[in-house]
Short mmCIF file of N, CA and C in Angstrom, two decimals:
data_model
loop_
_atom_site.label_atom_id
_atom_site.label_comp_id
_atom_site.label_asym_id
_atom_site.label_seq_id
_atom_site.Cartn_x
_atom_site.Cartn_y
_atom_site.Cartn_z
N MET A 1 19.97 15.69 14.76
CA MET A 1 20.13 14.46 15.52
C MET A 1 20.22 13.29 14.54
N ASP A 2 21.02 12.35 14.84
CA ASP A 2 21.23 11.16 14.01
C ASP A 2 20.03 10.21 14.12
N ILE A 3 19.68 9.56 13.01
CA ILE A 3 18.53 8.63 12.99
C ILE A 3 18.69 7.51 14.01
N ASN A 4 19.92 7.08 14.26
CA ASN A 4 20.16 6.03 15.26
C ASN A 4 19.87 6.51 16.67
N ASP A 5 20.17 7.78 16.96
CA ASP A 5 19.86 8.35 18.27
C ASP A 5 18.35 8.50 18.45
N ILE A 6 17.68 8.91 17.39
CA ILE A 6 16.22 9.04 17.43
C ILE A 6 15.60 7.66 17.67
N PHE A 7 16.09 6.67 16.91
CA PHE A 7 15.60 5.30 17.09
C PHE A 7 15.77 4.86 18.54
N GLU A 8 16.93 5.10 19.11
CA GLU A 8 17.19 4.65 20.47
C GLU A 8 16.24 5.32 21.47
N THR A 9 16.01 6.61 21.30
CA THR A 9 15.09 7.32 22.19
C THR A 9 13.69 6.73 22.11
N LEU A 10 13.20 6.50 20.88
CA LEU A 10 11.86 5.94 20.72
C LEU A 10 11.80 4.47 21.12
N ARG A 11 12.88 3.73 20.88
CA ARG A 11 12.94 2.32 21.29
C ARG A 11 12.75 2.21 22.81
N ILE A 12 13.40 3.08 23.54
CA ILE A 12 13.27 3.07 25.00
C ILE A 12 11.86 3.46 25.43
N ALA A 13 11.30 4.51 24.84
CA ALA A 13 9.96 4.97 25.20
C ALA A 13 8.91 3.90 24.92
N VAL A 14 9.00 3.28 23.74
CA VAL A 14 8.06 2.21 23.39
C VAL A 14 8.27 1.01 24.30
N GLY A 15 9.52 0.63 24.51
CA GLY A 15 9.83 -0.53 25.35
C GLY A 15 9.30 -0.38 26.76
N GLU A 16 9.40 0.82 27.32
CA GLU A 16 8.89 1.05 28.68
C GLU A 16 7.39 0.82 28.76
N LYS A 17 6.67 1.31 27.77
CA LYS A 17 5.20 1.10 27.78
C LYS A 17 4.85 -0.37 27.58
N LEU A 18 5.56 -1.04 26.67
CA LEU A 18 5.30 -2.46 26.45
C LEU A 18 5.64 -3.27 27.68
N ASP A 19 6.75 -2.93 28.35
CA ASP A 19 7.15 -3.63 29.58
C ASP A 19 6.11 -3.45 30.68
N ALA A 20 5.39 -2.34 30.65
CA ALA A 20 4.34 -2.08 31.63
C ALA A 20 3.01 -2.69 31.19
N ASN A 21 3.08 -3.60 30.21
CA ASN A 21 1.90 -4.28 29.68
C ASN A 21 0.88 -3.33 29.06
N LYS A 22 1.38 -2.26 28.48
CA LYS A 22 0.51 -1.32 27.78
C LYS A 22 0.64 -1.55 26.28
N LYS A 23 -0.47 -1.41 25.60
CA LYS A 23 -0.43 -1.45 24.14
C LYS A 23 0.01 -0.07 23.66
N VAL A 24 0.78 -0.06 22.56
CA VAL A 24 1.34 1.20 22.09
C VAL A 24 0.87 1.49 20.67
N ALA A 25 0.39 2.69 20.49
CA ALA A 25 0.11 3.23 19.16
C ALA A 25 1.06 4.41 18.99
N LEU A 26 2.02 4.25 18.09
CA LEU A 26 3.07 5.24 17.87
C LEU A 26 2.85 5.96 16.56
N ALA A 27 2.80 7.28 16.59
CA ALA A 27 2.72 8.09 15.39
C ALA A 27 4.07 8.75 15.14
N ILE A 28 4.54 8.66 13.89
CA ILE A 28 5.76 9.36 13.47
C ILE A 28 5.36 10.29 12.33
N ASP A 29 5.25 11.55 12.65
CA ASP A 29 4.86 12.57 11.68
C ASP A 29 6.10 13.39 11.33
N GLY A 30 6.00 14.24 10.35
CA GLY A 30 7.11 15.13 10.07
C GLY A 30 7.23 15.52 8.62
N CYS A 31 8.28 16.28 8.36
CA CYS A 31 8.55 16.85 7.05
C CYS A 31 8.91 15.78 6.03
N ALA A 32 8.65 16.09 4.77
CA ALA A 32 9.07 15.22 3.68
C ALA A 32 10.57 15.02 3.76
N ALA A 33 11.00 13.78 3.56
CA ALA A 33 12.42 13.40 3.49
C ALA A 33 13.16 13.54 4.81
N SER A 34 12.44 13.55 5.92
CA SER A 34 13.09 13.69 7.22
C SER A 34 13.50 12.37 7.84
N GLY A 35 13.08 11.24 7.25
CA GLY A 35 13.47 9.94 7.77
C GLY A 35 12.36 9.17 8.46
N LYS A 36 11.12 9.60 8.28
CA LYS A 36 9.99 8.95 8.95
C LYS A 36 9.87 7.47 8.58
N THR A 37 9.94 7.18 7.29
CA THR A 37 9.80 5.79 6.83
C THR A 37 10.95 4.94 7.32
N THR A 38 12.15 5.46 7.24
CA THR A 38 13.33 4.72 7.73
C THR A 38 13.20 4.43 9.21
N LEU A 39 12.82 5.42 9.99
CA LEU A 39 12.65 5.25 11.43
C LEU A 39 11.54 4.24 11.72
N GLY A 40 10.43 4.34 11.00
CA GLY A 40 9.34 3.39 11.19
C GLY A 40 9.78 1.97 10.90
N GLU A 41 10.56 1.78 9.84
CA GLU A 41 11.06 0.44 9.50
C GLU A 41 12.04 -0.07 10.55
N MET A 42 12.89 0.80 11.07
CA MET A 42 13.83 0.39 12.12
C MET A 42 13.09 -0.10 13.36
N LEU A 43 12.08 0.65 13.77
CA LEU A 43 11.30 0.27 14.94
C LEU A 43 10.48 -0.99 14.67
N SER A 44 9.94 -1.08 13.46
CA SER A 44 9.19 -2.27 13.06
C SER A 44 10.07 -3.51 13.13
N ASP A 45 11.27 -3.41 12.60
CA ASP A 45 12.21 -4.55 12.62
C ASP A 45 12.57 -4.93 14.05
N TYR A 46 12.84 -3.95 14.88
CA TYR A 46 13.26 -4.22 16.25
C TYR A 46 12.13 -4.89 17.05
N PHE A 47 10.93 -4.36 16.94
CA PHE A 47 9.80 -4.85 17.75
C PHE A 47 8.94 -5.87 17.02
N ASP A 48 9.26 -6.19 15.77
CA ASP A 48 8.43 -7.06 14.95
C ASP A 48 6.98 -6.56 14.95
N ALA A 49 6.85 -5.28 14.64
CA ALA A 49 5.55 -4.61 14.71
C ALA A 49 5.15 -4.11 13.32
N PRO A 50 3.85 -4.04 13.06
CA PRO A 50 3.38 -3.55 11.76
C PRO A 50 3.48 -2.03 11.64
N VAL A 51 3.59 -1.58 10.40
CA VAL A 51 3.64 -0.15 10.09
C VAL A 51 2.54 0.18 9.09
N VAL A 52 1.80 1.23 9.39
CA VAL A 52 0.84 1.79 8.46
C VAL A 52 1.47 3.08 7.93
N HIS A 53 1.48 3.22 6.61
CA HIS A 53 2.07 4.40 5.97
C HIS A 53 0.96 5.37 5.56
N THR A 54 1.05 6.61 5.99
CA THR A 54 0.02 7.57 5.59
C THR A 54 0.05 7.83 4.09
N ASP A 55 1.19 7.56 3.44
CA ASP A 55 1.24 7.69 1.98
C ASP A 55 0.23 6.78 1.30
N ASP A 56 -0.19 5.71 1.97
CA ASP A 56 -1.18 4.80 1.42
C ASP A 56 -2.58 5.42 1.42
N PHE A 57 -2.69 6.61 2.00
CA PHE A 57 -3.98 7.28 2.12
C PHE A 57 -3.99 8.65 1.44
N PHE A 58 -3.20 8.77 0.34
CA PHE A 58 -3.27 10.00 -0.43
C PHE A 58 -4.68 10.13 -0.99
N LEU A 59 -5.05 11.34 -1.31
CA LEU A 59 -6.39 11.60 -1.82
C LEU A 59 -6.59 10.97 -3.19
N ARG A 60 -7.78 10.40 -3.38
CA ARG A 60 -8.17 9.91 -4.70
C ARG A 60 -8.58 11.11 -5.56
N PRO A 61 -8.52 10.98 -6.88
CA PRO A 61 -8.79 12.13 -7.75
C PRO A 61 -10.05 12.94 -7.44
N PRO A 62 -11.22 12.31 -7.16
CA PRO A 62 -12.40 13.14 -6.88
C PRO A 62 -12.28 13.98 -5.60
N GLN A 63 -11.39 13.57 -4.71
CA GLN A 63 -11.21 14.30 -3.45
C GLN A 63 -10.27 15.49 -3.60
N ARG A 64 -9.55 15.57 -4.69
CA ARG A 64 -8.51 16.59 -4.88
C ARG A 64 -9.13 17.89 -5.37
N THR A 65 -9.69 18.61 -4.44
CA THR A 65 -10.34 19.89 -4.75
C THR A 65 -9.60 21.03 -4.06
N ALA A 66 -9.82 22.23 -4.53
CA ALA A 66 -9.20 23.40 -3.91
C ALA A 66 -9.65 23.53 -2.45
N GLU A 67 -10.91 23.23 -2.20
CA GLU A 67 -11.42 23.30 -0.83
C GLU A 67 -10.71 22.31 0.08
N ARG A 68 -10.49 21.10 -0.44
CA ARG A 68 -9.83 20.07 0.37
C ARG A 68 -8.39 20.46 0.67
N TYR A 69 -7.67 20.93 -0.35
CA TYR A 69 -6.28 21.33 -0.15
C TYR A 69 -6.17 22.55 0.76
N ALA A 70 -7.23 23.33 0.88
CA ALA A 70 -7.21 24.50 1.77
C ALA A 70 -7.32 24.10 3.24
N GLU A 71 -7.79 22.88 3.52
CA GLU A 71 -7.86 22.40 4.90
C GLU A 71 -6.46 22.06 5.41
N PRO A 72 -6.09 22.47 6.61
CA PRO A 72 -4.81 22.00 7.13
C PRO A 72 -4.90 20.48 7.37
N GLY A 73 -4.03 19.74 6.73
CA GLY A 73 -4.10 18.29 6.83
C GLY A 73 -5.09 17.67 5.87
N GLY A 74 -5.63 18.45 4.95
CA GLY A 74 -6.62 17.94 4.01
C GLY A 74 -6.03 17.07 2.92
N ASN A 75 -4.72 16.94 2.88
CA ASN A 75 -4.05 16.16 1.84
C ASN A 75 -4.01 14.66 2.14
N ILE A 76 -4.77 14.22 3.11
CA ILE A 76 -4.84 12.80 3.42
C ILE A 76 -6.32 12.40 3.41
N ASP A 77 -6.56 11.17 2.99
CA ASP A 77 -7.92 10.64 2.98
C ASP A 77 -8.27 10.23 4.42
N TYR A 78 -8.53 11.24 5.24
CA TYR A 78 -8.79 10.98 6.65
C TYR A 78 -10.10 10.24 6.86
N GLU A 79 -11.02 10.36 5.92
CA GLU A 79 -12.27 9.60 6.04
C GLU A 79 -11.99 8.10 5.95
N ARG A 80 -11.22 7.71 4.94
CA ARG A 80 -10.90 6.29 4.76
C ARG A 80 -10.01 5.79 5.89
N PHE A 81 -9.02 6.56 6.29
CA PHE A 81 -8.14 6.19 7.41
C PHE A 81 -8.97 5.98 8.68
N SER A 82 -9.94 6.86 8.91
CA SER A 82 -10.77 6.78 10.11
C SER A 82 -11.61 5.51 10.16
N VAL A 83 -11.98 4.99 9.00
CA VAL A 83 -12.79 3.77 8.93
C VAL A 83 -11.92 2.51 8.89
N GLU A 84 -10.88 2.54 8.05
CA GLU A 84 -10.09 1.33 7.79
C GLU A 84 -8.96 1.08 8.77
N VAL A 85 -8.46 2.13 9.43
CA VAL A 85 -7.29 1.97 10.29
C VAL A 85 -7.56 2.37 11.73
N LEU A 86 -8.14 3.52 11.95
CA LEU A 86 -8.26 4.08 13.28
C LEU A 86 -8.87 3.16 14.34
N PRO A 87 -9.96 2.46 14.06
CA PRO A 87 -10.51 1.56 15.09
C PRO A 87 -9.51 0.47 15.51
N HIS A 88 -8.65 0.07 14.59
CA HIS A 88 -7.70 -1.01 14.87
C HIS A 88 -6.47 -0.51 15.60
N ILE A 89 -6.16 0.77 15.45
CA ILE A 89 -5.09 1.36 16.25
C ILE A 89 -5.48 1.31 17.72
N ILE A 90 -6.75 1.50 17.98
CA ILE A 90 -7.25 1.50 19.35
C ILE A 90 -7.35 0.07 19.88
N SER A 91 -7.84 -0.87 19.08
CA SER A 91 -8.05 -2.25 19.54
C SER A 91 -6.83 -3.14 19.38
N HIS A 92 -5.91 -2.78 18.48
CA HIS A 92 -4.70 -3.55 18.19
C HIS A 92 -5.00 -4.92 17.60
N ASP A 93 -6.16 -5.09 16.97
CA ASP A 93 -6.46 -6.36 16.32
C ASP A 93 -5.94 -6.34 14.89
N ALA A 94 -5.99 -7.48 14.23
CA ALA A 94 -5.55 -7.59 12.84
C ALA A 94 -6.56 -6.86 11.95
N PHE A 95 -6.06 -6.31 10.86
CA PHE A 95 -6.94 -5.64 9.92
C PHE A 95 -6.27 -5.56 8.55
N GLU A 96 -7.04 -5.07 7.60
CA GLU A 96 -6.58 -4.96 6.23
C GLU A 96 -7.10 -3.65 5.65
N TYR A 97 -6.29 -3.02 4.82
CA TYR A 97 -6.72 -1.83 4.10
C TYR A 97 -6.10 -1.85 2.72
N ARG A 98 -6.65 -1.05 1.83
CA ARG A 98 -6.09 -0.93 0.48
C ARG A 98 -5.27 0.34 0.39
N LYS A 99 -4.09 0.22 -0.19
CA LYS A 99 -3.24 1.40 -0.30
C LYS A 99 -3.50 2.12 -1.61
N PHE A 100 -3.29 3.43 -1.58
CA PHE A 100 -3.46 4.24 -2.76
C PHE A 100 -2.25 4.05 -3.66
N ASP A 101 -2.49 3.79 -4.94
CA ASP A 101 -1.44 3.60 -5.93
C ASP A 101 -1.32 4.88 -6.75
N CYS A 102 -0.22 5.62 -6.52
CA CYS A 102 -0.02 6.91 -7.21
C CYS A 102 0.13 6.72 -8.72
N GLY A 103 0.68 5.60 -9.16
CA GLY A 103 0.85 5.34 -10.59
C GLY A 103 -0.47 5.18 -11.31
N LYS A 104 -1.43 4.56 -10.63
CA LYS A 104 -2.76 4.34 -11.23
C LYS A 104 -3.78 5.38 -10.78
N MET A 105 -3.40 6.16 -9.76
CA MET A 105 -4.31 7.15 -9.17
C MET A 105 -5.61 6.49 -8.71
N ALA A 106 -5.46 5.32 -8.10
CA ALA A 106 -6.61 4.56 -7.61
C ALA A 106 -6.16 3.68 -6.47
N LEU A 107 -7.12 3.10 -5.78
CA LEU A 107 -6.78 2.15 -4.72
C LEU A 107 -6.17 0.92 -5.36
N GLY A 108 -5.13 0.40 -4.72
CA GLY A 108 -4.41 -0.74 -5.25
C GLY A 108 -4.48 -1.93 -4.34
N ASP A 109 -3.33 -2.55 -4.13
CA ASP A 109 -3.23 -3.78 -3.35
C ASP A 109 -3.65 -3.60 -1.90
N SER A 110 -4.07 -4.71 -1.31
CA SER A 110 -4.40 -4.73 0.11
C SER A 110 -3.15 -4.90 0.94
N VAL A 111 -3.18 -4.29 2.11
CA VAL A 111 -2.10 -4.43 3.09
C VAL A 111 -2.71 -5.10 4.32
N ARG A 112 -2.07 -6.16 4.76
CA ARG A 112 -2.55 -6.90 5.93
C ARG A 112 -1.69 -6.52 7.13
N ILE A 113 -2.33 -6.08 8.19
CA ILE A 113 -1.65 -5.70 9.42
C ILE A 113 -2.00 -6.74 10.48
N HIS A 114 -0.95 -7.36 11.04
CA HIS A 114 -1.21 -8.41 12.03
C HIS A 114 -1.45 -7.81 13.42
N GLU A 115 -2.13 -8.59 14.24
CA GLU A 115 -2.40 -8.18 15.61
C GLU A 115 -1.07 -8.00 16.34
N ASN A 116 -0.95 -6.92 17.09
CA ASN A 116 0.30 -6.65 17.78
C ASN A 116 0.06 -5.64 18.89
N ASP A 117 0.89 -5.70 19.92
CA ASP A 117 0.79 -4.73 21.00
C ASP A 117 1.34 -3.37 20.60
N LEU A 118 2.09 -3.31 19.51
CA LEU A 118 2.61 -2.05 18.99
C LEU A 118 2.15 -1.89 17.54
N ILE A 119 1.56 -0.77 17.25
CA ILE A 119 1.22 -0.41 15.88
C ILE A 119 1.87 0.95 15.61
N ILE A 120 2.59 1.03 14.51
CA ILE A 120 3.30 2.25 14.12
C ILE A 120 2.58 2.86 12.92
N VAL A 121 2.27 4.14 13.02
CA VAL A 121 1.73 4.89 11.88
C VAL A 121 2.76 5.95 11.54
N GLU A 122 3.30 5.87 10.32
CA GLU A 122 4.34 6.83 9.95
C GLU A 122 3.94 7.58 8.69
N GLY A 123 4.33 8.85 8.68
CA GLY A 123 4.11 9.67 7.50
C GLY A 123 3.55 11.02 7.87
N THR A 124 3.72 11.95 6.95
CA THR A 124 3.13 13.26 7.16
C THR A 124 1.62 13.09 7.30
N TYR A 125 1.05 13.83 8.22
CA TYR A 125 -0.37 13.80 8.56
C TYR A 125 -0.72 12.66 9.51
N ALA A 126 0.26 11.92 10.01
CA ALA A 126 -0.03 10.86 10.98
C ALA A 126 -0.69 11.42 12.24
N CYS A 127 -0.35 12.65 12.60
CA CYS A 127 -0.92 13.27 13.80
C CYS A 127 -2.08 14.21 13.47
N HIS A 128 -2.76 13.92 12.37
CA HIS A 128 -3.94 14.71 11.99
C HIS A 128 -4.88 14.83 13.18
N GLU A 129 -5.54 15.94 13.30
CA GLU A 129 -6.41 16.17 14.45
C GLU A 129 -7.50 15.11 14.61
N LYS A 130 -7.87 14.44 13.55
CA LYS A 130 -8.90 13.40 13.64
C LYS A 130 -8.35 12.09 14.21
N PHE A 131 -7.01 11.94 14.29
CA PHE A 131 -6.44 10.69 14.82
C PHE A 131 -5.54 10.88 16.03
N ILE A 132 -5.06 12.07 16.29
CA ILE A 132 -3.97 12.27 17.23
C ILE A 132 -4.26 11.72 18.63
N ASP A 133 -5.50 11.76 19.06
CA ASP A 133 -5.83 11.26 20.40
C ASP A 133 -5.79 9.74 20.51
N SER A 134 -5.63 9.05 19.39
CA SER A 134 -5.58 7.59 19.39
C SER A 134 -4.19 7.04 19.66
N TYR A 135 -3.19 7.91 19.68
CA TYR A 135 -1.80 7.48 19.90
C TYR A 135 -1.39 7.77 21.33
N ASN A 136 -0.56 6.88 21.89
CA ASN A 136 -0.02 7.18 23.21
C ASN A 136 1.45 7.57 23.16
N ILE A 137 2.06 7.55 21.98
CA ILE A 137 3.37 8.16 21.75
C ILE A 137 3.33 8.84 20.40
N LYS A 138 3.73 10.12 20.39
CA LYS A 138 3.71 10.90 19.16
C LYS A 138 5.08 11.54 18.97
N ALA A 139 5.65 11.36 17.77
CA ALA A 139 6.95 11.94 17.46
C ALA A 139 6.86 12.71 16.16
N MET A 140 7.66 13.76 16.07
CA MET A 140 7.73 14.56 14.85
C MET A 140 9.19 14.72 14.46
N LEU A 141 9.46 14.57 13.15
CA LEU A 141 10.80 14.78 12.62
C LEU A 141 10.80 16.04 11.77
N THR A 142 11.78 16.90 12.01
CA THR A 142 11.95 18.10 11.20
C THR A 142 13.30 18.00 10.50
N ILE A 143 13.47 18.81 9.48
CA ILE A 143 14.70 18.79 8.69
C ILE A 143 14.93 20.19 8.12
N ASN A 144 16.19 20.59 8.00
CA ASN A 144 16.44 21.91 7.41
C ASN A 144 16.19 21.83 5.90
N GLU A 145 15.85 22.96 5.33
CA GLU A 145 15.41 23.00 3.92
C GLU A 145 16.49 22.53 2.95
N LYS A 146 17.73 22.86 3.21
CA LYS A 146 18.81 22.47 2.30
C LYS A 146 18.96 20.94 2.26
N GLU A 147 18.94 20.30 3.43
CA GLU A 147 19.07 18.84 3.48
C GLU A 147 17.81 18.17 2.91
N GLN A 148 16.66 18.73 3.19
CA GLN A 148 15.41 18.20 2.65
C GLN A 148 15.44 18.21 1.12
N ARG A 149 15.86 19.32 0.58
CA ARG A 149 15.95 19.47 -0.88
C ARG A 149 16.91 18.43 -1.46
N ARG A 150 18.07 18.26 -0.82
CA ARG A 150 19.07 17.30 -1.29
C ARG A 150 18.51 15.88 -1.29
N ARG A 151 17.83 15.53 -0.21
CA ARG A 151 17.27 14.17 -0.11
C ARG A 151 16.17 13.92 -1.14
N ILE A 152 15.30 14.88 -1.33
CA ILE A 152 14.21 14.70 -2.30
C ILE A 152 14.78 14.60 -3.70
N LEU A 153 15.75 15.44 -4.03
CA LEU A 153 16.39 15.38 -5.35
C LEU A 153 17.05 14.03 -5.57
N LEU A 154 17.73 13.52 -4.56
CA LEU A 154 18.42 12.23 -4.66
C LEU A 154 17.44 11.08 -4.87
N ARG A 155 16.34 11.07 -4.13
CA ARG A 155 15.42 9.94 -4.21
C ARG A 155 14.39 10.05 -5.32
N SER A 156 14.06 11.29 -5.74
CA SER A 156 12.93 11.46 -6.65
C SER A 156 13.25 12.19 -7.94
N GLY A 157 14.37 12.86 -8.02
CA GLY A 157 14.72 13.59 -9.24
C GLY A 157 14.23 15.02 -9.24
N ALA A 158 14.70 15.78 -10.23
CA ALA A 158 14.44 17.22 -10.30
C ALA A 158 12.96 17.56 -10.52
N ALA A 159 12.27 16.81 -11.37
CA ALA A 159 10.87 17.11 -11.65
C ALA A 159 10.02 16.94 -10.39
N ARG A 160 10.24 15.85 -9.67
CA ARG A 160 9.47 15.62 -8.43
C ARG A 160 9.85 16.63 -7.35
N LEU A 161 11.14 17.03 -7.33
CA LEU A 161 11.57 18.06 -6.37
C LEU A 161 10.75 19.33 -6.59
N ALA A 162 10.57 19.70 -7.84
CA ALA A 162 9.78 20.90 -8.15
C ALA A 162 8.36 20.75 -7.64
N ASP A 163 7.75 19.57 -7.81
CA ASP A 163 6.41 19.31 -7.27
C ASP A 163 6.38 19.50 -5.76
N PHE A 164 7.38 18.93 -5.10
CA PHE A 164 7.45 19.05 -3.64
C PHE A 164 7.56 20.51 -3.22
N GLU A 165 8.46 21.24 -3.88
CA GLU A 165 8.69 22.63 -3.49
C GLU A 165 7.49 23.53 -3.77
N GLU A 166 6.77 23.25 -4.85
CA GLU A 166 5.65 24.09 -5.25
C GLU A 166 4.34 23.73 -4.54
N LYS A 167 4.14 22.45 -4.24
CA LYS A 167 2.85 22.04 -3.71
C LYS A 167 2.92 21.33 -2.36
N TRP A 168 3.64 20.22 -2.31
CA TRP A 168 3.54 19.34 -1.14
C TRP A 168 4.18 19.92 0.12
N ILE A 169 5.35 20.53 -0.01
CA ILE A 169 6.00 21.12 1.17
C ILE A 169 5.20 22.29 1.73
N PRO A 170 4.68 23.21 0.89
CA PRO A 170 3.83 24.26 1.46
C PRO A 170 2.59 23.72 2.19
N LEU A 171 1.98 22.65 1.64
CA LEU A 171 0.82 22.04 2.33
C LEU A 171 1.23 21.46 3.68
N GLU A 172 2.40 20.81 3.73
CA GLU A 172 2.90 20.27 5.00
C GLU A 172 3.14 21.39 6.01
N LYS A 173 3.80 22.44 5.56
CA LYS A 173 4.11 23.56 6.47
C LYS A 173 2.84 24.17 7.03
N GLU A 174 1.83 24.32 6.19
CA GLU A 174 0.55 24.87 6.64
C GLU A 174 -0.07 23.96 7.70
N TYR A 175 -0.05 22.67 7.47
CA TYR A 175 -0.57 21.69 8.43
C TYR A 175 0.19 21.75 9.74
N PHE A 176 1.52 21.71 9.69
CA PHE A 176 2.32 21.75 10.92
C PHE A 176 2.04 23.01 11.71
N SER A 177 1.95 24.14 11.01
CA SER A 177 1.75 25.41 11.67
C SER A 177 0.34 25.57 12.23
N ARG A 178 -0.66 25.41 11.39
CA ARG A 178 -2.05 25.65 11.81
C ARG A 178 -2.55 24.63 12.82
N CYS A 179 -2.00 23.43 12.77
CA CYS A 179 -2.44 22.38 13.71
C CYS A 179 -1.51 22.25 14.91
N SER A 180 -0.46 23.05 14.98
CA SER A 180 0.49 23.04 16.10
C SER A 180 1.00 21.63 16.41
N ILE A 181 1.40 20.91 15.37
CA ILE A 181 1.78 19.51 15.52
C ILE A 181 2.95 19.34 16.48
N ALA A 182 3.97 20.17 16.38
CA ALA A 182 5.14 20.03 17.26
C ALA A 182 4.74 20.15 18.73
N ASP A 183 3.80 21.04 19.02
CA ASP A 183 3.36 21.22 20.40
C ASP A 183 2.59 20.03 20.94
N LYS A 184 2.00 19.23 20.05
CA LYS A 184 1.17 18.10 20.47
C LYS A 184 1.96 16.79 20.53
N CYS A 185 3.21 16.82 20.11
CA CYS A 185 4.02 15.59 20.09
C CYS A 185 4.83 15.44 21.38
N ASP A 186 5.05 14.20 21.75
CA ASP A 186 5.88 13.89 22.92
C ASP A 186 7.35 14.13 22.63
N PHE A 187 7.74 13.92 21.38
CA PHE A 187 9.12 14.07 20.94
C PHE A 187 9.15 14.86 19.64
N VAL A 188 10.07 15.80 19.54
CA VAL A 188 10.32 16.52 18.29
C VAL A 188 11.82 16.43 18.04
N PHE A 189 12.18 15.81 16.93
CA PHE A 189 13.58 15.59 16.59
C PHE A 189 13.92 16.38 15.33
N SER A 190 15.08 17.00 15.33
CA SER A 190 15.59 17.69 14.15
C SER A 190 16.71 16.86 13.56
N VAL A 191 16.55 16.47 12.30
CA VAL A 191 17.58 15.63 11.65
C VAL A 191 18.43 16.46 10.70
#
């Protein structure tokens, strides 16, 4: 499915809830390089709504243990997300969190999220079992392996592609499978 068609489907779903005076917490989960960030930005631009990126919650070095990686969805700092973001997804008030800086392997700059009737959380692990009940619209993007590989190579280069293929993609697949993410989403799109 084309990203514009996916955008239109979610634009209508979000718009209907907002028109009914409901606050919306939208999760966009899915495979690496499937278009989650692009889709989140498109919806953010259209609705003038904030986006929280799960990439900002990668594990800090002391959390990166074999036990943690063995957990389905353990590749996200769900403890920090649960404290710094989750209460605000429910209340829709303004908040601030610090994003993880992969270059420094430490917490970096603060991100300010303004009060809004729509809050978008995009990224793999957005529908983690510890947060999924906080969203009233959940979407998942899937992608075939050949296109995924092409996109990762284009954006990140061969060395990072190898990292994705050896570590990150298998962790995502384990999470999607063991947590039945597609079954828990309102929308599942294949790009």
